[in-house]
C-alpha cells in the first residue's frame, strides 16, 4: 500500500510540473507577441550594432530607397466669375445732364465712351464719342468767354495795367521800375551802407571791386571793405564764410540783409538794394518783397483786397 501511494504522488507531481511548464511557455510566447507590436508579424527582429558592422555604402550596399509620401491632390479652386465691364450708352443721359455734369464725372464718362469706340469701332460708337468731345469743346469755349468778360468788367483782375504785353507798355514799365530803384537807392544813401567782405588772393573779389566802383560813382554810397582774415570777429558776427559778400546795414538798426554772394552785376545789386532798403525801413512786408510802388493796390499787389468785386457780383444775382 505504501508503494502504491508513493507512485500516485509521483505521478501527480509530474502532472503539476507539466502544467507549470506549459503556462511558462504560453507567457513567453505572449510576451514576444506584445514586444513585437502591431505590424511586426513576419519581420525579422532588428539587428544589434555589432551585427551591422559590415553593412552600408562602403560594403557595396545601396542605401534603401526613400519612400515618397503620396501627394495630396489639391482641389482646383474655381476662379471667380469675371464681371462684365459697364458699357456707357448715350441714351442713358440727356444733353442737360452732360452739360451740367461735374468735370471729374464728365471726364471719366468721356474716357469710357472713347474706350468703347476703340474696342468696337462702329459708326454709332464713334458718333457717341465725338458727341462727348463736342460737349467738352463747347464747355471750354463757354468758360473762356465768361473769363474774358469778367476780366474786362472787373478791371482789377486784368494784369495789363501793371504788366503790359505790348512793346510800348513794356518799355514804360521798365522805365518806371528803373526810376523807382534809382530814386530809392539815392534817397537811402545817408541812412544805409554796404559792407564788402573780401580776402587776399580772391580773384572774384577783384572783379566785384570794379563793379562797385561804377555803383559808387553813380550813387556815392559808403562802402566799407573788410578782410575776413584780418577781421575774424566781424566775419563771425555776420556769419560770413564766402567772399566776395555784400551786406546791407542801416544806421541805428540791428538788422542787416545780405545783398549778394559771389560776383553780382550792377543791375542785380541795384534791385536787391532797392528791395532790401524798403524792407528794412518797413515800407513793405516779405509778401510784397518784389512789388513796386506803382503796383500797390492793383493786380500786382498780393495783399490788395478784392472783396469789392465779390460784393459787386452778388448784387447782380
GROMACS .gro file of C-alpha atoms in nm:
model
  317
    1UNK     CA    1   0.000   0.000   0.000
    2UNK     CA    2   0.283   0.234   0.077
    3UNK     CA    3   0.445   0.166  -0.258
    4UNK     CA    4   0.115   0.240  -0.438
    5UNK     CA    5   0.065   0.565  -0.259
    6UNK     CA    6   0.420   0.677  -0.343
    7UNK     CA    7   0.361   0.603  -0.715
    8UNK     CA    8   0.041   0.811  -0.712
    9UNK     CA    9   0.215   1.104  -0.550
   10UNK     CA   10   0.497   1.093  -0.808
   11UNK     CA   11   0.252   1.088  -1.098
   12UNK     CA   12   0.056   1.383  -0.960
   13UNK     CA   13   0.381   1.576  -0.909
   14UNK     CA   14   0.484   1.518  -1.273
   15UNK     CA   15   0.144   1.633  -1.393
   16UNK     CA   16   0.174   1.958  -1.200
   17UNK     CA   17   0.524   2.013  -1.339
   18UNK     CA   18   0.395   1.974  -1.694
   19UNK     CA   19   0.119   2.226  -1.624
   20UNK     CA   20   0.370   2.481  -1.492
   21UNK     CA   21   0.598   2.432  -1.791
   22UNK     CA   22   0.302   2.484  -2.030
   23UNK     CA   23   0.198   2.802  -1.856
   24UNK     CA   24   0.554   2.935  -1.876
   25UNK     CA   25   0.578   2.872  -2.250
   26UNK     CA   26   0.243   3.044  -2.302
   27UNK     CA   27   0.362   3.354  -2.116
   28UNK     CA   28   0.685   3.366  -2.317
   29UNK     CA   29   0.500   3.344  -2.649
   30UNK     CA   30   0.252   3.616  -2.546
   31UNK     CA   31   0.535   3.837  -2.426
   32UNK     CA   32   0.717   3.809  -2.759
   33UNK     CA   33   0.397   3.889  -2.945
   34UNK     CA   34   0.337   4.208  -2.741
   35UNK     CA   35   0.702   4.309  -2.771
   36UNK     CA   36   0.688   4.281  -3.149
   37UNK     CA   37   0.393   4.520  -3.161
   38UNK     CA   38   0.148   4.570  -3.444
   39UNK     CA   39   0.284   4.539  -3.795
   40UNK     CA   40   0.588   4.335  -3.692
   41UNK     CA   41   0.448   3.994  -3.788
   42UNK     CA   42   0.669   3.818  -4.039
   43UNK     CA   43   0.956   4.069  -3.994
   44UNK     CA   44   1.300   3.992  -3.867
   45UNK     CA   45   1.397   4.149  -3.538
   46UNK     CA   46   1.634   4.448  -3.569
   47UNK     CA   47   1.998   4.358  -3.572
   48UNK     CA   48   2.229   4.464  -3.297
   49UNK     CA   49   2.506   4.718  -3.353
   50UNK     CA   50   2.785   4.462  -3.377
   51UNK     CA   51   2.584   4.252  -3.625
   52UNK     CA   52   2.560   4.554  -3.862
   53UNK     CA   53   2.933   4.636  -3.872
   54UNK     CA   54   2.971   4.518  -4.233
   55UNK     CA   55   2.669   4.695  -4.385
   56UNK     CA   56   2.627   5.018  -4.580
   57UNK     CA   57   2.786   5.209  -4.870
   58UNK     CA   58   3.145   5.108  -4.802
   59UNK     CA   59   3.041   4.740  -4.815
   60UNK     CA   60   2.887   4.782  -5.163
   61UNK     CA   61   2.530   4.806  -5.043
   62UNK     CA   62   2.295   5.068  -5.186
   63UNK     CA   63   2.103   5.272  -4.934
   64UNK     CA   64   1.737   5.186  -4.901
   65UNK     CA   65   1.513   5.374  -5.138
   66UNK     CA   66   1.321   5.663  -4.985
   67UNK     CA   67   0.952   5.622  -4.978
   68UNK     CA   68   0.798   5.935  -5.118
   69UNK     CA   69   0.484   6.046  -4.941
   70UNK     CA   70   0.177   6.033  -5.153
   71UNK     CA   71   0.092   6.374  -5.292
   72UNK     CA   72  -0.239   6.504  -5.181
   73UNK     CA   73  -0.426   6.623  -5.483
   74UNK     CA   74  -0.527   6.981  -5.438
   75UNK     CA   75  -0.874   7.062  -5.537
   76UNK     CA   76  -0.863   7.322  -5.809
   77UNK     CA   77  -1.022   7.639  -5.681
   78UNK     CA   78  -1.293   7.764  -5.906
   79UNK     CA   79  -1.192   8.112  -6.030
   80UNK     CA   80  -1.445   8.383  -5.958
   81UNK     CA   81  -1.669   8.472  -6.242
   82UNK     CA   82  -1.532   8.768  -6.439
   83UNK     CA   83  -1.764   9.062  -6.412
   84UNK     CA   84  -1.853   9.235  -6.733
   85UNK     CA   85  -1.735   9.595  -6.768
   86UNK     CA   86  -2.014   9.852  -6.772
   87UNK     CA   87  -2.062   9.991  -7.122
   88UNK     CA   88  -2.191  10.350  -7.138
   89UNK     CA   89  -2.488  10.432  -7.355
   90UNK     CA   90  -2.575  10.779  -7.476
   91UNK     CA   91  -2.949  10.715  -7.438
   92UNK     CA   92  -2.900  10.699  -7.061
   93UNK     CA   93  -2.810  11.070  -7.048
   94UNK     CA   94  -2.977  11.390  -7.160
   95UNK     CA   95  -2.786  11.685  -7.303
   96UNK     CA   96  -2.861  11.883  -6.986
   97UNK     CA   97  -2.719  11.601  -6.776
   98UNK     CA   98  -2.397  11.601  -6.976
   99UNK     CA   99  -2.368  11.980  -6.988
  100UNK     CA  100  -2.411  12.025  -6.611
  101UNK     CA  101  -2.217  11.714  -6.507
  102UNK     CA  102  -1.926  11.754  -6.264
  103UNK     CA  103  -1.599  11.786  -6.460
  104UNK     CA  104  -1.446  11.480  -6.292
  105UNK     CA  105  -1.751  11.267  -6.373
  106UNK     CA  106  -1.768  11.405  -6.727
  107UNK     CA  107  -1.402  11.327  -6.791
  108UNK     CA  108  -1.445  10.969  -6.667
  109UNK     CA  109  -1.754  10.923  -6.886
  110UNK     CA  110  -1.572  11.070  -7.186
  111UNK     CA  111  -1.292  10.815  -7.143
  112UNK     CA  112  -1.549  10.535  -7.117
  113UNK     CA  113  -1.703  10.636  -7.449
  114UNK     CA  114  -1.357  10.657  -7.602
  115UNK     CA  115  -1.267  10.305  -7.486
  116UNK     CA  116  -1.598  10.178  -7.615
  117UNK     CA  117  -1.526  10.328  -7.957
  118UNK     CA  118  -1.174  10.182  -7.958
  119UNK     CA  119  -1.297   9.836  -7.862
  120UNK     CA  120  -1.589   9.838  -8.104
  121UNK     CA  121  -1.510  10.100  -8.373
  122UNK     CA  122  -1.855  10.123  -8.523
  123UNK     CA  123  -2.013  10.434  -8.669
  124UNK     CA  124  -2.260  10.465  -8.383
  125UNK     CA  125  -1.992  10.431  -8.113
  126UNK     CA  126  -1.774  10.689  -8.285
  127UNK     CA  127  -2.066  10.934  -8.309
  128UNK     CA  128  -2.127  10.895  -7.936
  129UNK     CA  129  -1.759  10.958  -7.859
  130UNK     CA  130  -1.740  11.270  -8.078
  131UNK     CA  131  -2.062  11.395  -7.921
  132UNK     CA  132  -1.888  11.387  -7.585
  133UNK     CA  133  -1.584  11.561  -7.735
  134UNK     CA  134  -1.806  11.830  -7.885
  135UNK     CA  135  -1.973  11.896  -7.549
  136UNK     CA  136  -1.629  11.928  -7.386
  137UNK     CA  137  -1.515  12.173  -7.656
  138UNK     CA  138  -1.826  12.387  -7.621
  139UNK     CA  139  -1.800  12.389  -7.242
  140UNK     CA  140  -1.436  12.500  -7.270
  141UNK     CA  141  -1.535  12.780  -7.507
  142UNK     CA  142  -1.807  12.893  -7.266
  143UNK     CA  143  -1.556  12.902  -6.980
  144UNK     CA  144  -1.306  13.107  -7.183
  145UNK     CA  145  -1.575  13.352  -7.295
  146UNK     CA  146  -1.701  13.414  -6.941
  147UNK     CA  147  -1.341  13.453  -6.819
  148UNK     CA  148  -1.276  13.720  -7.081
  149UNK     CA  149  -1.598  13.901  -6.992
  150UNK     CA  150  -1.522  13.901  -6.618
  151UNK     CA  151  -1.164  14.028  -6.656
  152UNK     CA  152  -1.294  14.308  -6.878
  153UNK     CA  153  -1.575  14.403  -6.641
  154UNK     CA  154  -1.375  14.371  -6.318
  155UNK     CA  155  -1.059  14.558  -6.415
  156UNK     CA  156  -0.868  14.460  -6.101
  157UNK     CA  157  -0.845  14.108  -6.243
  158UNK     CA  158  -0.672  14.237  -6.556
  159UNK     CA  159  -0.293  14.233  -6.518
  160UNK     CA  160  -0.243  14.452  -6.824
  161UNK     CA  161  -0.245  14.764  -6.605
  162UNK     CA  162   0.073  14.659  -6.424
  163UNK     CA  163   0.222  14.401  -6.661
  164UNK     CA  164   0.153  14.516  -7.019
  165UNK     CA  165   0.226  14.280  -7.306
  166UNK     CA  166   0.265  14.530  -7.592
  167UNK     CA  167   0.611  14.673  -7.660
  168UNK     CA  168   0.539  15.040  -7.572
  169UNK     CA  169   0.385  14.933  -7.242
  170UNK     CA  170   0.677  14.705  -7.158
  171UNK     CA  171   0.922  14.990  -7.227
  172UNK     CA  172   0.722  15.221  -7.000
  173UNK     CA  173   0.715  14.955  -6.727
  174UNK     CA  174   1.093  14.918  -6.739
  175UNK     CA  175   1.140  15.294  -6.718
  176UNK     CA  176   0.909  15.320  -6.415
  177UNK     CA  177   1.088  15.039  -6.235
  178UNK     CA  178   1.434  15.187  -6.302
  179UNK     CA  179   1.321  15.528  -6.176
  180UNK     CA  180   1.185  15.375  -5.855
  181UNK     CA  181   1.505  15.177  -5.796
  182UNK     CA  182   1.739  15.469  -5.856
  183UNK     CA  183   1.532  15.713  -5.651
  184UNK     CA  184   1.505  15.475  -5.355
  185UNK     CA  185   1.879  15.394  -5.352
  186UNK     CA  186   1.978  15.760  -5.386
  187UNK     CA  187   1.749  15.869  -5.102
  188UNK     CA  188   1.882  15.593  -4.872
  189UNK     CA  189   2.245  15.697  -4.919
  190UNK     CA  190   2.267  15.879  -4.586
  191UNK     CA  191   2.098  15.612  -4.372
  192UNK     CA  192   2.245  15.291  -4.514
  193UNK     CA  193   2.582  15.148  -4.607
  194UNK     CA  194   2.741  14.843  -4.768
  195UNK     CA  195   2.989  14.609  -4.606
  196UNK     CA  196   3.214  14.445  -4.865
  197UNK     CA  197   3.382  14.129  -4.731
  198UNK     CA  198   3.695  14.014  -4.915
  199UNK     CA  199   4.018  13.824  -4.857
  200UNK     CA  200   4.363  13.818  -5.010
  201UNK     CA  201   4.406  13.603  -5.319
  202UNK     CA  202   4.033  13.622  -5.408
  203UNK     CA  203   4.010  13.683  -5.784
  204UNK     CA  204   3.631  13.716  -5.763
  205UNK     CA  205   3.674  13.997  -5.512
  206UNK     CA  206   3.882  14.196  -5.762
  207UNK     CA  207   3.607  14.166  -6.024
  208UNK     CA  208   3.343  14.272  -5.773
  209UNK     CA  209   3.553  14.577  -5.678
  210UNK     CA  210   3.542  14.701  -6.036
  211UNK     CA  211   3.162  14.672  -6.043
  212UNK     CA  212   3.131  14.851  -5.708
  213UNK     CA  213   3.333  15.142  -5.848
  214UNK     CA  214   3.057  15.201  -6.105
  215UNK     CA  215   2.798  15.175  -5.829
  216UNK     CA  216   2.983  15.421  -5.607
  217UNK     CA  217   3.029  15.668  -5.891
  218UNK     CA  218   2.654  15.652  -5.961
  219UNK     CA  219   2.515  15.675  -5.606
  220UNK     CA  220   2.810  15.781  -5.387
  221UNK     CA  221   2.720  15.519  -5.125
  222UNK     CA  222   2.951  15.447  -4.831
  223UNK     CA  223   3.118  15.108  -4.892
  224UNK     CA  224   3.336  14.955  -4.621
  225UNK     CA  225   3.574  14.682  -4.740
  226UNK     CA  226   3.672  14.427  -4.476
  227UNK     CA  227   3.914  14.134  -4.499
  228UNK     CA  228   3.761  13.833  -4.320
  229UNK     CA  229   4.106  13.708  -4.217
  230UNK     CA  230   4.206  14.041  -4.069
  231UNK     CA  231   3.863  14.085  -3.903
  232UNK     CA  232   3.755  13.734  -3.799
  233UNK     CA  233   3.528  13.861  -3.520
  234UNK     CA  234   3.321  14.076  -3.755
  235UNK     CA  235   3.306  13.797  -4.012
  236UNK     CA  236   3.184  13.555  -3.745
  237UNK     CA  237   2.926  13.806  -3.621
  238UNK     CA  238   2.766  13.828  -3.967
  239UNK     CA  239   2.833  13.460  -4.045
  240UNK     CA  240   3.046  13.541  -4.348
  241UNK     CA  241   3.222  13.236  -4.490
  242UNK     CA  242   3.237  13.319  -4.862
  243UNK     CA  243   3.395  13.607  -5.047
  244UNK     CA  244   3.303  13.836  -5.204
  245UNK     CA  245   2.992  13.910  -4.996
  246UNK     CA  246   2.789  14.232  -4.987
  247UNK     CA  247   2.589  14.317  -4.675
  248UNK     CA  248   2.332  14.596  -4.632
  249UNK     CA  249   2.321  14.767  -4.293
  250UNK     CA  250   2.113  15.061  -4.166
  251UNK     CA  251   2.209  15.346  -3.937
  252UNK     CA  252   2.084  15.280  -3.584
  253UNK     CA  253   1.942  14.940  -3.683
  254UNK     CA  254   2.048  14.598  -3.565
  255UNK     CA  255   1.903  14.425  -3.869
  256UNK     CA  256   2.107  14.355  -4.179
  257UNK     CA  257   2.034  14.189  -4.513
  258UNK     CA  258   2.280  14.008  -4.741
  259UNK     CA  259   2.280  14.165  -5.088
  260UNK     CA  260   2.489  13.918  -5.285
  261UNK     CA  261   2.736  13.632  -5.254
  262UNK     CA  262   2.991  13.597  -5.531
  263UNK     CA  263   3.026  13.834  -5.823
  264UNK     CA  264   2.700  14.024  -5.886
  265UNK     CA  265   2.614  14.259  -6.172
  266UNK     CA  266   2.527  14.624  -6.121
  267UNK     CA  267   2.159  14.561  -6.208
  268UNK     CA  268   2.137  14.279  -5.954
  269UNK     CA  269   2.293  14.493  -5.681
  270UNK     CA  270   2.052  14.779  -5.755
  271UNK     CA  271   1.741  14.558  -5.750
  272UNK     CA  272   1.836  14.382  -5.426
  273UNK     CA  273   1.933  14.706  -5.257
  274UNK     CA  274   1.600  14.861  -5.359
  275UNK     CA  275   1.404  14.575  -5.204
  276UNK     CA  276   1.629  14.547  -4.900
  277UNK     CA  277   1.609  14.917  -4.815
  278UNK     CA  278   1.229  14.920  -4.838
  279UNK     CA  279   1.203  14.607  -4.626
  280UNK     CA  280   1.438  14.739  -4.356
  281UNK     CA  281   1.250  15.071  -4.348
  282UNK     CA  282   0.916  14.891  -4.301
  283UNK     CA  283   0.763  15.014  -4.626
  284UNK     CA  284   0.689  14.660  -4.746
  285UNK     CA  285   0.649  14.314  -4.596
  286UNK     CA  286   0.815  13.992  -4.715
  287UNK     CA  287   0.491  13.915  -4.906
  288UNK     CA  288   0.547  14.238  -5.103
  289UNK     CA  289   0.922  14.193  -5.146
  290UNK     CA  290   0.925  14.221  -5.527
  291UNK     CA  291   0.629  14.462  -5.554
  292UNK     CA  292   0.692  14.812  -5.687
  293UNK     CA  293   0.514  15.123  -5.566
  294UNK     CA  294   0.316  15.163  -5.888
  295UNK     CA  295   0.178  14.809  -5.840
  296UNK     CA  296   0.038  14.873  -5.493
  297UNK     CA  297  -0.339  14.829  -5.473
  298UNK     CA  298  -0.360  14.667  -5.815
  299UNK     CA  299  -0.333  14.321  -5.959
  300UNK     CA  300   0.039  14.301  -5.878
  301UNK     CA  301  -0.018  14.361  -5.506
  302UNK     CA  302  -0.060  14.027  -5.327
  303UNK     CA  303  -0.221  14.193  -5.024
  304UNK     CA  304  -0.470  14.409  -5.211
  305UNK     CA  305  -0.827  14.319  -5.117
  306UNK     CA  306  -1.069  14.211  -5.387
  307UNK     CA  307  -1.379  14.192  -5.169
  308UNK     CA  308  -1.546  14.473  -5.364
  309UNK     CA  309  -1.552  14.251  -5.674
  310UNK     CA  310  -1.729  13.974  -5.483
  311UNK     CA  311  -1.985  14.217  -5.343
  312UNK     CA  312  -2.049  14.360  -5.689
  313UNK     CA  313  -2.102  14.015  -5.839
  314UNK     CA  314  -2.351  13.920  -5.562
  315UNK     CA  315  -2.559  14.229  -5.636
  316UNK     CA  316  -2.600  14.115  -5.997
  317UNK     CA  317  -2.758  13.783  -5.895
   0.00000   0.00000   0.00000
